[in-house]
XYZ file of C-alpha atoms in Angstrom:
643
model
C -26.958 -72.402 11.258
C -25.260 -74.426 8.559
C -22.010 -73.030 7.231
C -21.918 -72.350 3.483
C -19.711 -74.653 1.458
C -16.838 -73.277 -0.646
C -18.822 -74.138 -3.754
C -21.815 -72.123 -2.590
C -19.530 -69.192 -1.728
C -18.104 -69.178 -5.234
C -21.568 -69.441 -6.752
C -22.791 -66.563 -4.578
C -19.793 -64.487 -5.651
C -20.508 -64.899 -9.335
C -24.264 -64.568 -8.849
C -23.663 -61.170 -7.292
C -22.283 -60.030 -10.643
C -25.133 -61.642 -12.557
C -22.877 -64.399 -13.840
C -25.545 -67.104 -13.724
C -28.718 -65.049 -13.664
C -29.312 -65.571 -17.361
C -30.770 -68.933 -16.327
C -33.687 -67.007 -14.822
C -34.812 -66.202 -18.342
C -35.578 -69.832 -19.057
C -34.659 -71.254 -22.418
C -34.643 -67.942 -24.283
C -31.258 -68.016 -26.031
C -31.487 -64.366 -27.081
C -32.132 -63.160 -23.548
C -29.360 -65.331 -22.129
C -26.944 -64.002 -24.745
C -27.960 -60.412 -24.015
C -27.431 -60.830 -20.269
C -24.084 -62.516 -20.854
C -23.008 -59.619 -23.074
C -24.043 -57.070 -20.449
C -22.178 -58.972 -17.732
C -19.091 -59.284 -19.909
C -19.214 -55.564 -20.630
C -19.402 -54.814 -16.903
C -16.414 -57.071 -16.316
C -14.514 -55.220 -19.059
C -15.310 -51.882 -17.419
C -14.093 -53.217 -14.074
C -10.834 -54.515 -15.579
C -10.034 -51.242 -17.343
C -10.956 -49.132 -14.319
C -8.871 -51.246 -11.943
C -5.919 -51.272 -14.348
C -5.977 -47.478 -14.499
C -6.222 -47.102 -10.726
C -3.308 -49.502 -10.232
C -1.178 -47.880 -12.934
C -1.864 -44.290 -11.851
C -1.919 -45.013 -8.134
C -5.019 -42.856 -7.746
C -8.616 -42.464 -8.908
C -7.789 -38.975 -10.158
C -8.325 -38.754 -13.930
C -9.688 -42.323 -14.170
C -13.348 -41.283 -14.387
C -12.527 -38.659 -16.987
C -10.521 -41.236 -18.945
C -13.516 -43.578 -19.050
C -16.179 -40.982 -19.779
C -14.573 -38.161 -21.766
C -15.333 -38.082 -25.482
C -11.778 -36.870 -26.112
C -10.162 -39.877 -24.417
C -10.133 -43.523 -25.586
C -11.271 -45.079 -22.305
C -14.414 -46.609 -23.789
C -12.357 -47.937 -26.694
C -10.141 -49.744 -24.180
C -13.268 -51.176 -22.552
C -14.485 -52.320 -25.955
C -11.184 -54.047 -26.741
C -11.197 -55.864 -23.397
C -14.839 -56.818 -24.001
C -13.949 -58.321 -27.384
C -10.954 -60.126 -25.891
C -13.193 -61.629 -23.211
C -15.751 -62.732 -25.815
C -13.063 -64.266 -28.010
C -11.460 -66.147 -25.124
C -14.857 -67.352 -23.839
C -15.598 -68.748 -27.295
C -12.301 -70.635 -27.328
C -12.750 -71.950 -23.761
C -16.428 -72.779 -24.205
C -17.754 -71.142 -21.036
C -19.059 -67.664 -20.393
C -16.918 -65.469 -18.118
C -14.195 -68.115 -17.724
C -11.800 -65.859 -19.629
C -12.019 -63.284 -16.828
C -9.716 -65.454 -14.738
C -7.163 -65.351 -17.537
C -7.432 -61.828 -18.907
C -7.911 -59.936 -15.641
C -4.518 -60.967 -14.178
C -2.804 -60.293 -17.523
C -4.193 -56.760 -17.461
C -4.013 -55.938 -13.764
C -0.607 -57.315 -12.785
C 1.364 -55.244 -15.357
C -0.705 -52.205 -14.367
C 0.217 -52.769 -10.723
C 3.914 -53.123 -11.586
C 3.714 -49.964 -13.676
C 2.379 -48.035 -10.709
C 5.129 -49.427 -8.491
C 7.826 -48.647 -11.057
C 6.765 -45.015 -11.184
C 7.260 -44.738 -7.434
C 10.988 -45.370 -7.884
C 11.746 -44.439 -11.484
C 10.293 -41.766 -13.697
C 8.692 -43.936 -16.363
C 5.743 -46.343 -16.542
C 6.128 -50.025 -17.386
C 7.327 -50.821 -20.903
C 7.187 -54.220 -22.622
C 10.982 -54.248 -22.617
C 10.946 -54.136 -18.805
C 9.704 -57.713 -18.824
C 13.133 -58.725 -20.107
C 14.813 -58.050 -16.781
C 12.404 -59.585 -14.296
C 15.257 -61.761 -13.117
C 17.217 -58.651 -12.152
C 14.382 -57.483 -9.940
C 14.221 -60.853 -8.200
C 17.975 -60.731 -7.612
C 17.624 -57.355 -5.878
C 14.772 -58.495 -3.661
C 17.068 -59.084 -0.636
C 18.069 -55.412 -0.674
C 14.464 -54.295 -0.991
C 13.429 -56.583 1.871
C 16.255 -55.255 4.038
C 15.145 -51.675 3.362
C 11.472 -52.227 4.296
C 11.121 -55.641 5.969
C 7.608 -55.177 7.352
C 6.207 -54.050 4.031
C 8.024 -56.906 2.293
C 6.609 -59.491 4.716
C 3.095 -58.106 4.302
C 3.463 -58.118 0.520
C 4.786 -61.684 0.580
C 1.931 -62.954 2.749
C -0.597 -61.080 0.661
C 0.828 -62.552 -2.544
C 0.632 -66.093 -1.190
C -2.951 -65.567 -0.053
C -3.963 -64.093 -3.400
C -2.337 -66.909 -5.368
C -4.017 -69.529 -3.187
C -7.377 -67.789 -3.447
C -6.999 -67.429 -7.202
C -6.159 -71.113 -7.575
C -9.191 -72.097 -5.493
C -11.345 -69.739 -7.537
C -10.282 -71.341 -10.796
C -10.896 -74.820 -9.421
C -14.314 -74.092 -7.950
C -15.536 -71.932 -10.812
C -15.468 -74.741 -13.342
C -18.986 -75.813 -12.414
C -20.343 -72.313 -11.916
C -19.757 -70.649 -15.276
C -22.490 -71.440 -17.829
C -21.433 -73.617 -20.743
C -21.747 -72.106 -24.207
C -23.366 -73.972 -27.057
C -21.922 -73.949 -30.577
C -24.157 -71.051 -31.636
C -23.063 -68.888 -28.710
C -19.402 -69.636 -29.364
C -19.792 -68.967 -33.087
C -21.489 -65.618 -32.551
C -18.747 -64.515 -30.178
C -16.030 -65.518 -32.617
C -17.804 -63.832 -35.522
C -18.018 -60.594 -33.524
C -14.658 -60.553 -31.756
C -12.157 -61.976 -34.220
C -12.551 -59.522 -37.139
C -12.809 -56.490 -34.842
C -9.722 -57.485 -32.867
C -7.830 -58.144 -36.099
C -8.876 -54.745 -37.431
C -7.830 -53.058 -34.210
C -4.412 -54.738 -34.344
C -3.751 -52.966 -37.648
C -4.171 -49.628 -35.852
C -1.433 -50.319 -33.312
C 1.566 -49.375 -35.426
C 2.518 -46.044 -33.803
C 4.618 -45.041 -36.790
C 1.762 -45.297 -39.319
C -1.033 -42.771 -39.748
C -4.589 -43.991 -39.149
C -7.681 -41.854 -39.660
C -9.783 -44.425 -37.787
C -7.423 -44.281 -34.819
C -7.671 -40.503 -34.795
C -11.466 -40.692 -34.805
C -11.253 -42.975 -31.779
C -9.055 -40.372 -30.029
C -6.185 -42.837 -29.714
C -2.972 -40.816 -30.030
C 0.368 -42.668 -29.875
C 2.726 -40.224 -28.135
C 5.964 -42.186 -28.310
C 7.997 -39.020 -27.712
C 6.300 -38.405 -24.348
C 5.527 -41.676 -22.642
C 4.002 -40.159 -19.519
C 1.421 -38.340 -21.602
C 1.059 -41.437 -23.778
C 0.009 -43.512 -20.754
C -2.097 -40.717 -19.286
C -4.099 -40.002 -22.428
C -4.434 -43.504 -23.899
C -4.551 -45.420 -20.636
C -2.208 -48.147 -19.492
C -3.479 -50.996 -21.671
C -3.453 -49.103 -24.968
C -0.163 -47.315 -24.289
C 1.508 -50.578 -23.262
C 0.258 -52.166 -26.498
C 1.688 -49.259 -28.511
C 5.118 -49.953 -27.072
C 5.166 -53.620 -28.088
C 6.114 -52.986 -31.737
C 8.573 -50.327 -30.597
C 10.845 -53.136 -29.406
C 11.939 -53.482 -33.038
C 13.955 -50.714 -34.650
C 13.256 -49.566 -38.191
C 15.755 -47.698 -40.330
C 15.523 -43.902 -40.060
C 14.214 -42.152 -43.147
C 17.024 -41.454 -45.570
C 19.389 -44.200 -44.367
C 21.297 -45.714 -47.286
C 24.753 -46.611 -48.530
C 24.908 -43.251 -50.289
C 24.017 -41.372 -47.084
C 26.795 -43.160 -45.187
C 29.311 -42.670 -47.999
C 28.660 -38.919 -48.061
C 29.611 -38.508 -44.397
C 32.757 -36.571 -43.559
C 35.743 -38.457 -42.146
C 39.152 -37.317 -40.888
C 41.695 -36.600 -43.595
C 44.458 -38.392 -41.725
C 44.078 -42.116 -40.949
C 43.670 -43.143 -37.339
C 46.860 -45.212 -37.539
C 48.854 -41.986 -38.044
C 48.402 -41.147 -34.352
C 50.127 -43.765 -32.200
C 48.977 -42.339 -28.892
C 50.920 -42.316 -25.657
C 50.210 -45.943 -24.701
C 48.678 -44.636 -21.482
C 46.719 -47.064 -19.352
C 43.023 -46.229 -19.022
C 40.782 -47.095 -16.065
C 37.141 -46.144 -16.517
C 34.897 -46.463 -13.455
C 31.130 -46.065 -13.552
C 30.250 -45.531 -9.896
C 26.804 -46.788 -8.952
C 24.413 -43.913 -8.106
C 27.296 -41.491 -7.486
C 25.972 -37.970 -6.963
C 26.818 -34.890 -4.929
C 24.396 -34.846 -1.953
C 25.614 -31.403 -0.894
C 23.577 -29.972 -3.796
C 20.565 -30.115 -1.464
C 20.755 -26.680 0.132
C 18.342 -27.640 2.930
C 20.776 -30.247 4.274
C 24.004 -29.667 6.188
C 26.849 -32.168 6.595
C 29.562 -32.382 9.239
C 32.140 -32.881 6.459
C 32.365 -32.877 2.698
C 31.627 -36.484 1.625
C 33.516 -36.162 -1.690
C 36.545 -33.822 -1.351
C 38.717 -35.806 -3.787
C 36.053 -35.982 -6.460
C 35.275 -32.287 -5.999
C 38.923 -31.275 -6.386
C 39.375 -33.436 -9.479
C 35.977 -32.840 -11.067
C 36.152 -32.140 -14.801
C 32.457 -31.549 -15.342
C 29.293 -33.584 -15.154
C 27.588 -36.447 -16.937
C 24.035 -35.659 -18.008
C 22.459 -39.039 -17.351
C 19.570 -40.121 -19.585
C 18.239 -42.147 -16.646
C 17.218 -41.602 -13.044
C 17.405 -43.954 -10.067
C 18.056 -47.047 -12.195
C 18.558 -48.435 -15.718
C 22.331 -48.429 -15.254
C 22.867 -50.525 -18.370
C 21.530 -47.772 -20.630
C 24.094 -45.291 -19.331
C 26.811 -47.915 -19.619
C 25.792 -48.592 -23.233
C 26.319 -44.940 -24.153
C 29.603 -44.578 -22.265
C 31.229 -47.633 -23.861
C 29.960 -47.299 -27.430
C 29.533 -43.587 -28.043
C 26.041 -44.363 -29.331
C 22.930 -42.677 -27.945
C 19.723 -43.970 -26.415
C 18.074 -40.900 -27.947
C 18.020 -42.732 -31.287
C 16.372 -45.862 -29.860
C 12.736 -46.537 -28.920
C 11.624 -45.013 -25.630
C 11.867 -47.618 -22.876
C 14.238 -49.899 -24.744
C 17.233 -51.566 -23.123
C 20.027 -52.091 -25.681
C 21.865 -54.603 -23.490
C 18.769 -56.793 -23.365
C 17.230 -56.212 -26.766
C 19.660 -55.061 -29.404
C 23.214 -56.207 -28.803
C 23.041 -59.569 -30.498
C 26.122 -59.257 -32.702
C 29.582 -57.646 -32.357
C 29.266 -53.919 -31.709
C 32.247 -51.519 -31.671
C 33.221 -50.002 -28.360
C 36.140 -48.510 -26.497
C 37.226 -52.094 -25.807
C 37.559 -52.948 -29.497
C 39.320 -49.646 -30.182
C 41.934 -50.074 -27.463
C 42.436 -53.734 -28.313
C 43.313 -52.650 -31.866
C 46.072 -50.505 -30.315
C 47.581 -53.492 -28.522
C 45.822 -52.960 -25.197
C 44.580 -55.620 -22.808
C 40.847 -55.030 -22.246
C 38.996 -56.192 -19.148
C 35.612 -55.441 -17.571
C 34.894 -55.709 -13.841
C 31.633 -55.899 -11.913
C 31.328 -57.620 -8.515
C 27.912 -59.108 -9.247
C 26.572 -62.017 -11.262
C 27.432 -61.949 -14.936
C 23.906 -62.529 -16.235
C 22.736 -59.262 -14.655
C 21.832 -56.868 -17.479
C 23.082 -59.613 -19.808
C 26.626 -58.361 -19.239
C 28.414 -61.673 -19.910
C 27.084 -61.781 -23.463
C 27.193 -58.024 -24.021
C 30.811 -57.604 -22.961
C 31.783 -60.353 -25.371
C 29.906 -58.557 -28.156
C 31.607 -55.278 -27.206
C 35.024 -56.899 -27.584
C 36.294 -57.206 -24.014
C 38.915 -59.916 -23.744
C 37.908 -60.751 -20.154
C 34.959 -60.119 -17.852
C 35.606 -60.451 -14.123
C 32.296 -60.944 -12.323
C 31.222 -62.297 -8.957
C 31.525 -65.827 -10.333
C 35.288 -65.570 -11.000
C 36.394 -62.838 -8.583
C 37.548 -63.501 -5.005
C 35.037 -62.920 -2.219
C 34.827 -59.264 -1.286
C 33.815 -57.474 1.891
C 30.236 -56.270 1.751
C 28.407 -53.076 2.520
C 25.000 -54.496 3.266
C 24.663 -57.136 0.539
C 26.832 -55.300 -2.008
C 30.583 -55.632 -2.587
C 32.555 -52.677 -1.275
C 34.179 -50.111 -3.554
C 37.366 -50.463 -1.510
C 37.775 -54.159 -2.282
C 36.863 -53.685 -5.948
C 39.515 -50.963 -6.218
C 42.115 -53.240 -4.645
C 41.241 -55.955 -7.126
C 41.557 -53.583 -10.090
C 44.961 -52.413 -8.844
C 46.107 -56.016 -8.462
C 45.016 -56.847 -12.014
C 46.787 -53.743 -13.303
C 50.021 -54.610 -11.481
C 49.928 -58.058 -13.097
C 49.473 -56.649 -16.611
C 52.629 -55.710 -18.506
C 50.952 -54.386 -21.657
C 48.963 -51.163 -21.785
C 45.407 -51.824 -20.645
C 41.873 -50.504 -20.836
C 39.867 -51.450 -17.741
C 36.174 -50.720 -17.324
C 34.578 -51.209 -13.912
C 31.022 -50.884 -12.614
C 30.833 -50.515 -8.848
C 28.000 -51.874 -6.722
C 28.258 -50.426 -3.221
C 26.169 -47.319 -3.935
C 23.109 -49.288 -5.066
C 19.797 -48.487 -3.394
C 17.714 -48.839 -1.366
C 19.694 -47.279 1.477
C 18.884 -49.262 4.577
C 19.896 -47.928 7.993
C 22.274 -50.751 8.927
C 24.392 -50.942 5.775
C 27.457 -49.462 7.506
C 28.813 -50.200 10.962
C 29.011 -46.452 11.502
C 28.089 -43.398 9.443
C 31.035 -41.048 9.859
C 29.326 -37.959 8.402
C 26.521 -36.404 10.378
C 23.486 -35.186 8.454
C 21.559 -32.145 9.683
C 18.264 -32.085 7.811
C 15.460 -30.381 9.752
C 12.944 -30.748 6.903
C 13.504 -34.490 6.489
C 11.639 -37.261 8.280
C 13.616 -39.713 10.397
C 13.389 -42.363 7.692
C 14.616 -39.977 4.999
C 17.429 -38.690 7.210
C 18.540 -42.264 7.842
C 18.491 -43.124 4.127
C 20.451 -39.978 3.248
C 23.037 -40.712 5.953
C 23.535 -44.204 4.546
C 23.866 -42.872 1.026
C 26.289 -40.125 2.076
C 28.541 -42.649 3.789
C 28.652 -44.580 0.528
C 29.678 -41.438 -1.360
C 32.487 -40.890 1.126
C 33.783 -44.429 0.610
C 33.560 -44.050 -3.167
C 35.606 -40.858 -2.802
C 38.198 -42.659 -0.690
C 38.418 -45.431 -3.284
C 39.133 -42.880 -5.997
C 41.880 -41.397 -3.827
C 43.443 -44.842 -3.388
C 43.359 -45.390 -7.144
C 44.899 -41.981 -7.875
C 47.603 -42.385 -5.215
C 48.571 -45.730 -6.752
C 48.589 -44.286 -10.283
C 50.879 -41.398 -9.304
C 53.602 -43.894 -8.367
C 53.526 -45.703 -11.701
C 56.017 -45.104 -14.487
C 53.450 -45.373 -17.273
C 50.785 -42.693 -17.531
C 47.421 -43.739 -16.129
C 44.191 -42.041 -17.156
C 41.330 -42.426 -14.688
C 37.759 -41.600 -15.661
C 35.066 -41.787 -12.979
C 31.407 -40.823 -13.246
C 28.021 -41.597 -11.731
C 25.450 -43.462 -13.790
C 22.397 -41.611 -12.419
C 21.030 -39.878 -9.347
C 20.306 -42.235 -6.450
C 16.751 -43.434 -5.699
C 16.414 -41.403 -2.502
C 12.648 -41.068 -2.924
C 11.112 -38.728 -0.311
C 14.496 -37.145 0.460
C 14.146 -35.086 -2.714
C 10.671 -33.756 -1.987
C 11.162 -33.219 1.745
C 14.374 -31.280 1.138
C 12.741 -29.242 -1.615
C 15.348 -30.348 -4.137
C 12.769 -31.748 -6.565
C 8.971 -31.467 -6.703
C 8.610 -35.238 -7.178
C 10.446 -38.315 -5.976
C 11.552 -39.017 -9.543
C 13.278 -36.748 -12.045
C 11.567 -34.750 -14.746
C 11.874 -36.013 -18.311
C 11.039 -32.749 -20.061
C 11.837 -29.385 -18.492
C 14.128 -26.388 -18.768
C 17.861 -26.907 -19.125
C 18.397 -25.744 -15.548
C 15.865 -28.205 -14.140
C 17.062 -31.104 -16.271
C 20.675 -30.572 -15.252
C 19.675 -30.296 -11.610
C 17.911 -33.654 -11.759
C 20.193 -35.571 -14.138
C 23.803 -34.456 -13.615
C 26.357 -36.681 -11.862
C 30.039 -35.936 -11.140
C 32.645 -36.563 -13.844
C 36.383 -36.924 -13.237
C 38.855 -37.170 -16.139
C 42.375 -37.265 -14.673
C 45.876 -38.206 -15.798
C 48.675 -39.257 -13.471
C 51.072 -37.169 -15.592
C 48.926 -34.199 -16.640
C 46.368 -33.855 -13.863
C 42.705 -32.975 -14.219
C 41.138 -32.207 -17.573
C 39.070 -29.164 -16.662
C 36.037 -27.448 -18.126
C 34.453 -30.375 -19.922
C 31.054 -29.143 -18.815
C 27.897 -31.218 -18.708
C 27.952 -33.947 -21.358
C 25.974 -37.009 -22.334
C 27.591 -40.378 -21.505
C 27.794 -41.007 -25.250
C 30.441 -38.272 -25.508
C 32.804 -39.872 -22.989
C 34.603 -41.987 -25.642
C 35.616 -38.794 -27.448
C 37.306 -37.337 -24.359
C 38.954 -40.643 -23.414
C 40.386 -41.421 -26.857
C 41.476 -37.799 -27.309
C 43.178 -37.666 -23.918
C 44.998 -40.925 -24.688
C 46.492 -39.181 -27.728
C 44.711 -41.065 -30.504
C 42.613 -40.085 -33.487
C 39.739 -42.197 -34.746
C 37.188 -41.633 -37.520
C 34.279 -42.109 -35.137
C 35.429 -41.520 -31.560
C 37.310 -38.291 -32.264
C 35.926 -37.599 -35.737
C 32.149 -37.952 -35.637
C 31.854 -37.603 -31.854
C 34.352 -34.768 -31.880
C 32.249 -32.795 -34.333
C 29.134 -33.493 -32.260
C 30.961 -32.410 -29.080
C 31.949 -29.091 -30.664
C 28.301 -28.214 -31.274
C 26.298 -30.080 -28.617
C 26.919 -30.896 -24.985
C 23.879 -33.123 -24.426
C 22.048 -35.414 -26.826
C 18.802 -36.339 -25.091
C 15.712 -37.815 -26.709
C 13.684 -34.783 -25.601
C 16.161 -32.015 -26.273
C 19.546 -31.124 -27.642
C 21.584 -28.819 -25.435
C 24.162 -26.801 -27.329
C 27.518 -25.573 -26.137
C 25.862 -22.204 -25.613
C 23.535 -23.907 -23.084
C 20.532 -23.301 -25.326
C 18.158 -26.203 -25.799
C 16.297 -27.431 -28.840
C 13.253 -29.163 -27.383
C 11.550 -32.048 -29.185
C 14.232 -31.918 -31.858
C 13.249 -35.337 -33.246
C 9.835 -33.947 -34.162
C 11.219 -30.855 -35.854
C 10.986 -30.631 -39.603
C 14.676 -29.942 -40.144
C 17.071 -32.051 -38.076
C 20.664 -30.862 -37.927
C 22.539 -32.893 -40.604
C 25.232 -33.630 -38.022
C 22.714 -35.292 -35.688
C 21.098 -37.018 -38.664
C 24.451 -38.519 -39.706
C 25.196 -39.519 -36.101
C 21.900 -41.401 -36.020
C 22.457 -42.966 -39.458
C 25.865 -44.302 -38.467
C 24.578 -45.759 -35.198
C 21.771 -47.570 -37.027
C 24.179 -48.736 -39.716
C 26.428 -50.432 -37.176
C 23.820 -51.793 -34.762
C 21.010 -52.841 -37.110
C 21.887 -51.994 -40.691
C 24.138 -53.189 -43.468
C 27.437 -51.984 -42.042
C 28.122 -49.646 -44.958
C 30.338 -47.396 -42.825
C 32.334 -49.986 -40.908
C 35.480 -49.838 -43.009
C 35.635 -46.038 -42.927
C 34.485 -45.301 -39.375
C 35.389 -48.498 -37.476
C 38.295 -50.079 -39.343
C 39.195 -52.179 -36.287
C 35.667 -53.621 -36.257
C 35.189 -54.555 -39.891
C 36.433 -58.122 -39.508
C 34.286 -58.701 -36.400
C 30.971 -57.512 -37.823
C 30.130 -58.721 -41.271
C 27.383 -56.906 -43.189
C 24.021 -58.638 -42.966
C 22.464 -60.093 -46.079
């Protein structure tokens, strides 16, 4: 029997979907057009259904999304249908646009589903800005699950090759459209797509959008993606990449804000050196009551712990925590899913670096990885650091797996400090604790893990992670021992950026119901799933106790205050916020009395203190700089007001 040719296979494939069957109707243009429309509609249904399955990781809720009158599934199908018609008209062949639009819809949906396996949020448009970061971390991911990585790699190559062959062979299979067919498609699709685009501003009310049951829920992105579907929710987030001024922002509003009566220059400080260390994925694994350890992995941190950092992130997005800790600004005032380091820091922005430089300090940042990662080379320059020591200009360091060890980074920081005569502000981001936590990262795990409820794979990952915590603890001890011998006071601040991506360890141990943290829950649950250790210590005065659980954005207040300085923003504005609120999260404010105000941004009356905090952040990052001279006098000559 003769073997079918590749061309006949492609033709059979498209015939099975009715792609060429309109020819059976002879020369009847109307019938051919009708069949083509039906086929295109079926393709649109398939694209939307597959995108939802890939994004959700399950068929659950997909059928309801497509059929319920209270959900916009059919609207999404209609939009994809119009997009297919429009693209077919431009290309000149029926169905050819499927090969363009289907990958554009399905690949982001697939990545969204994968992202939610490791982090707690779906894919946002802003995530596309750090694709290079993901590629750079591929070696670690491959080392963690080599068989899965090999299978995924082979599958990707096969799919790309098959897709290329499909495009090549399909050129002669798709029916060509005449001028009338192209014109009708354009006349239908273009005005409707243009009209739909006007509905996609999530900040503007639309009665038509409401009638279509499309509800932009920018305050709750999980529900936004669940209700509206991946394609519509993703589209809603595109305009959110730009930041509009909050209602009421003006020169008058900034001028009316309270400032300290005494100028910042009145307080000369103690000229203490400051070393601030953000320790990658540092967390206390002994919080899992179902797990026993042969020794405490973090005795030094535990003895010196001042409180906890309430991280706005989980398992990743380190740069967002770093942004808060260095600037004293809050992600709660920025669009959900945004990454300030990638999107918004495009001009000089005040930070602890600019403050300490104004006091005569040497300011340096350290991170033993490539400088482009999270755009740090450019961002640190905008934040006012005099030097950035990255992998490109640091000496080679011993590795734990593929990541530079905390021990060697600590030695390097000490060496730089010993070679600096002036007071200094050093900020370091460690790398050793980064996930995933492969079994062979360390030559030997010195702490035994007894976890009867965990699988072998989870036990191995937890043992690797715990060993990293121990080494981070030992590095802090080395830094503190060195500081105690110095004549000049040294303030050391250490905190974790977020909980580690331990995946099934959390669910198997019963610590969390899901492998990712909750975004909206009770104060107790949120603290359980978002708190990391915080150490604020002075070589002359010891541990600063009872700080409690605070947002990273409040760290500048405690650092500047402990160094003996006053500042209109860092101890003034942030100090007033710290007196009233411990945590400023986009979903809730947690007061000093541990009571939460959920969905505060949606409330009719926002606390004037929080309103002013938000106004001032917008003024400096995006606005006219009305408050620079009063609140950031050291920054005024670096950031000129925009015209």
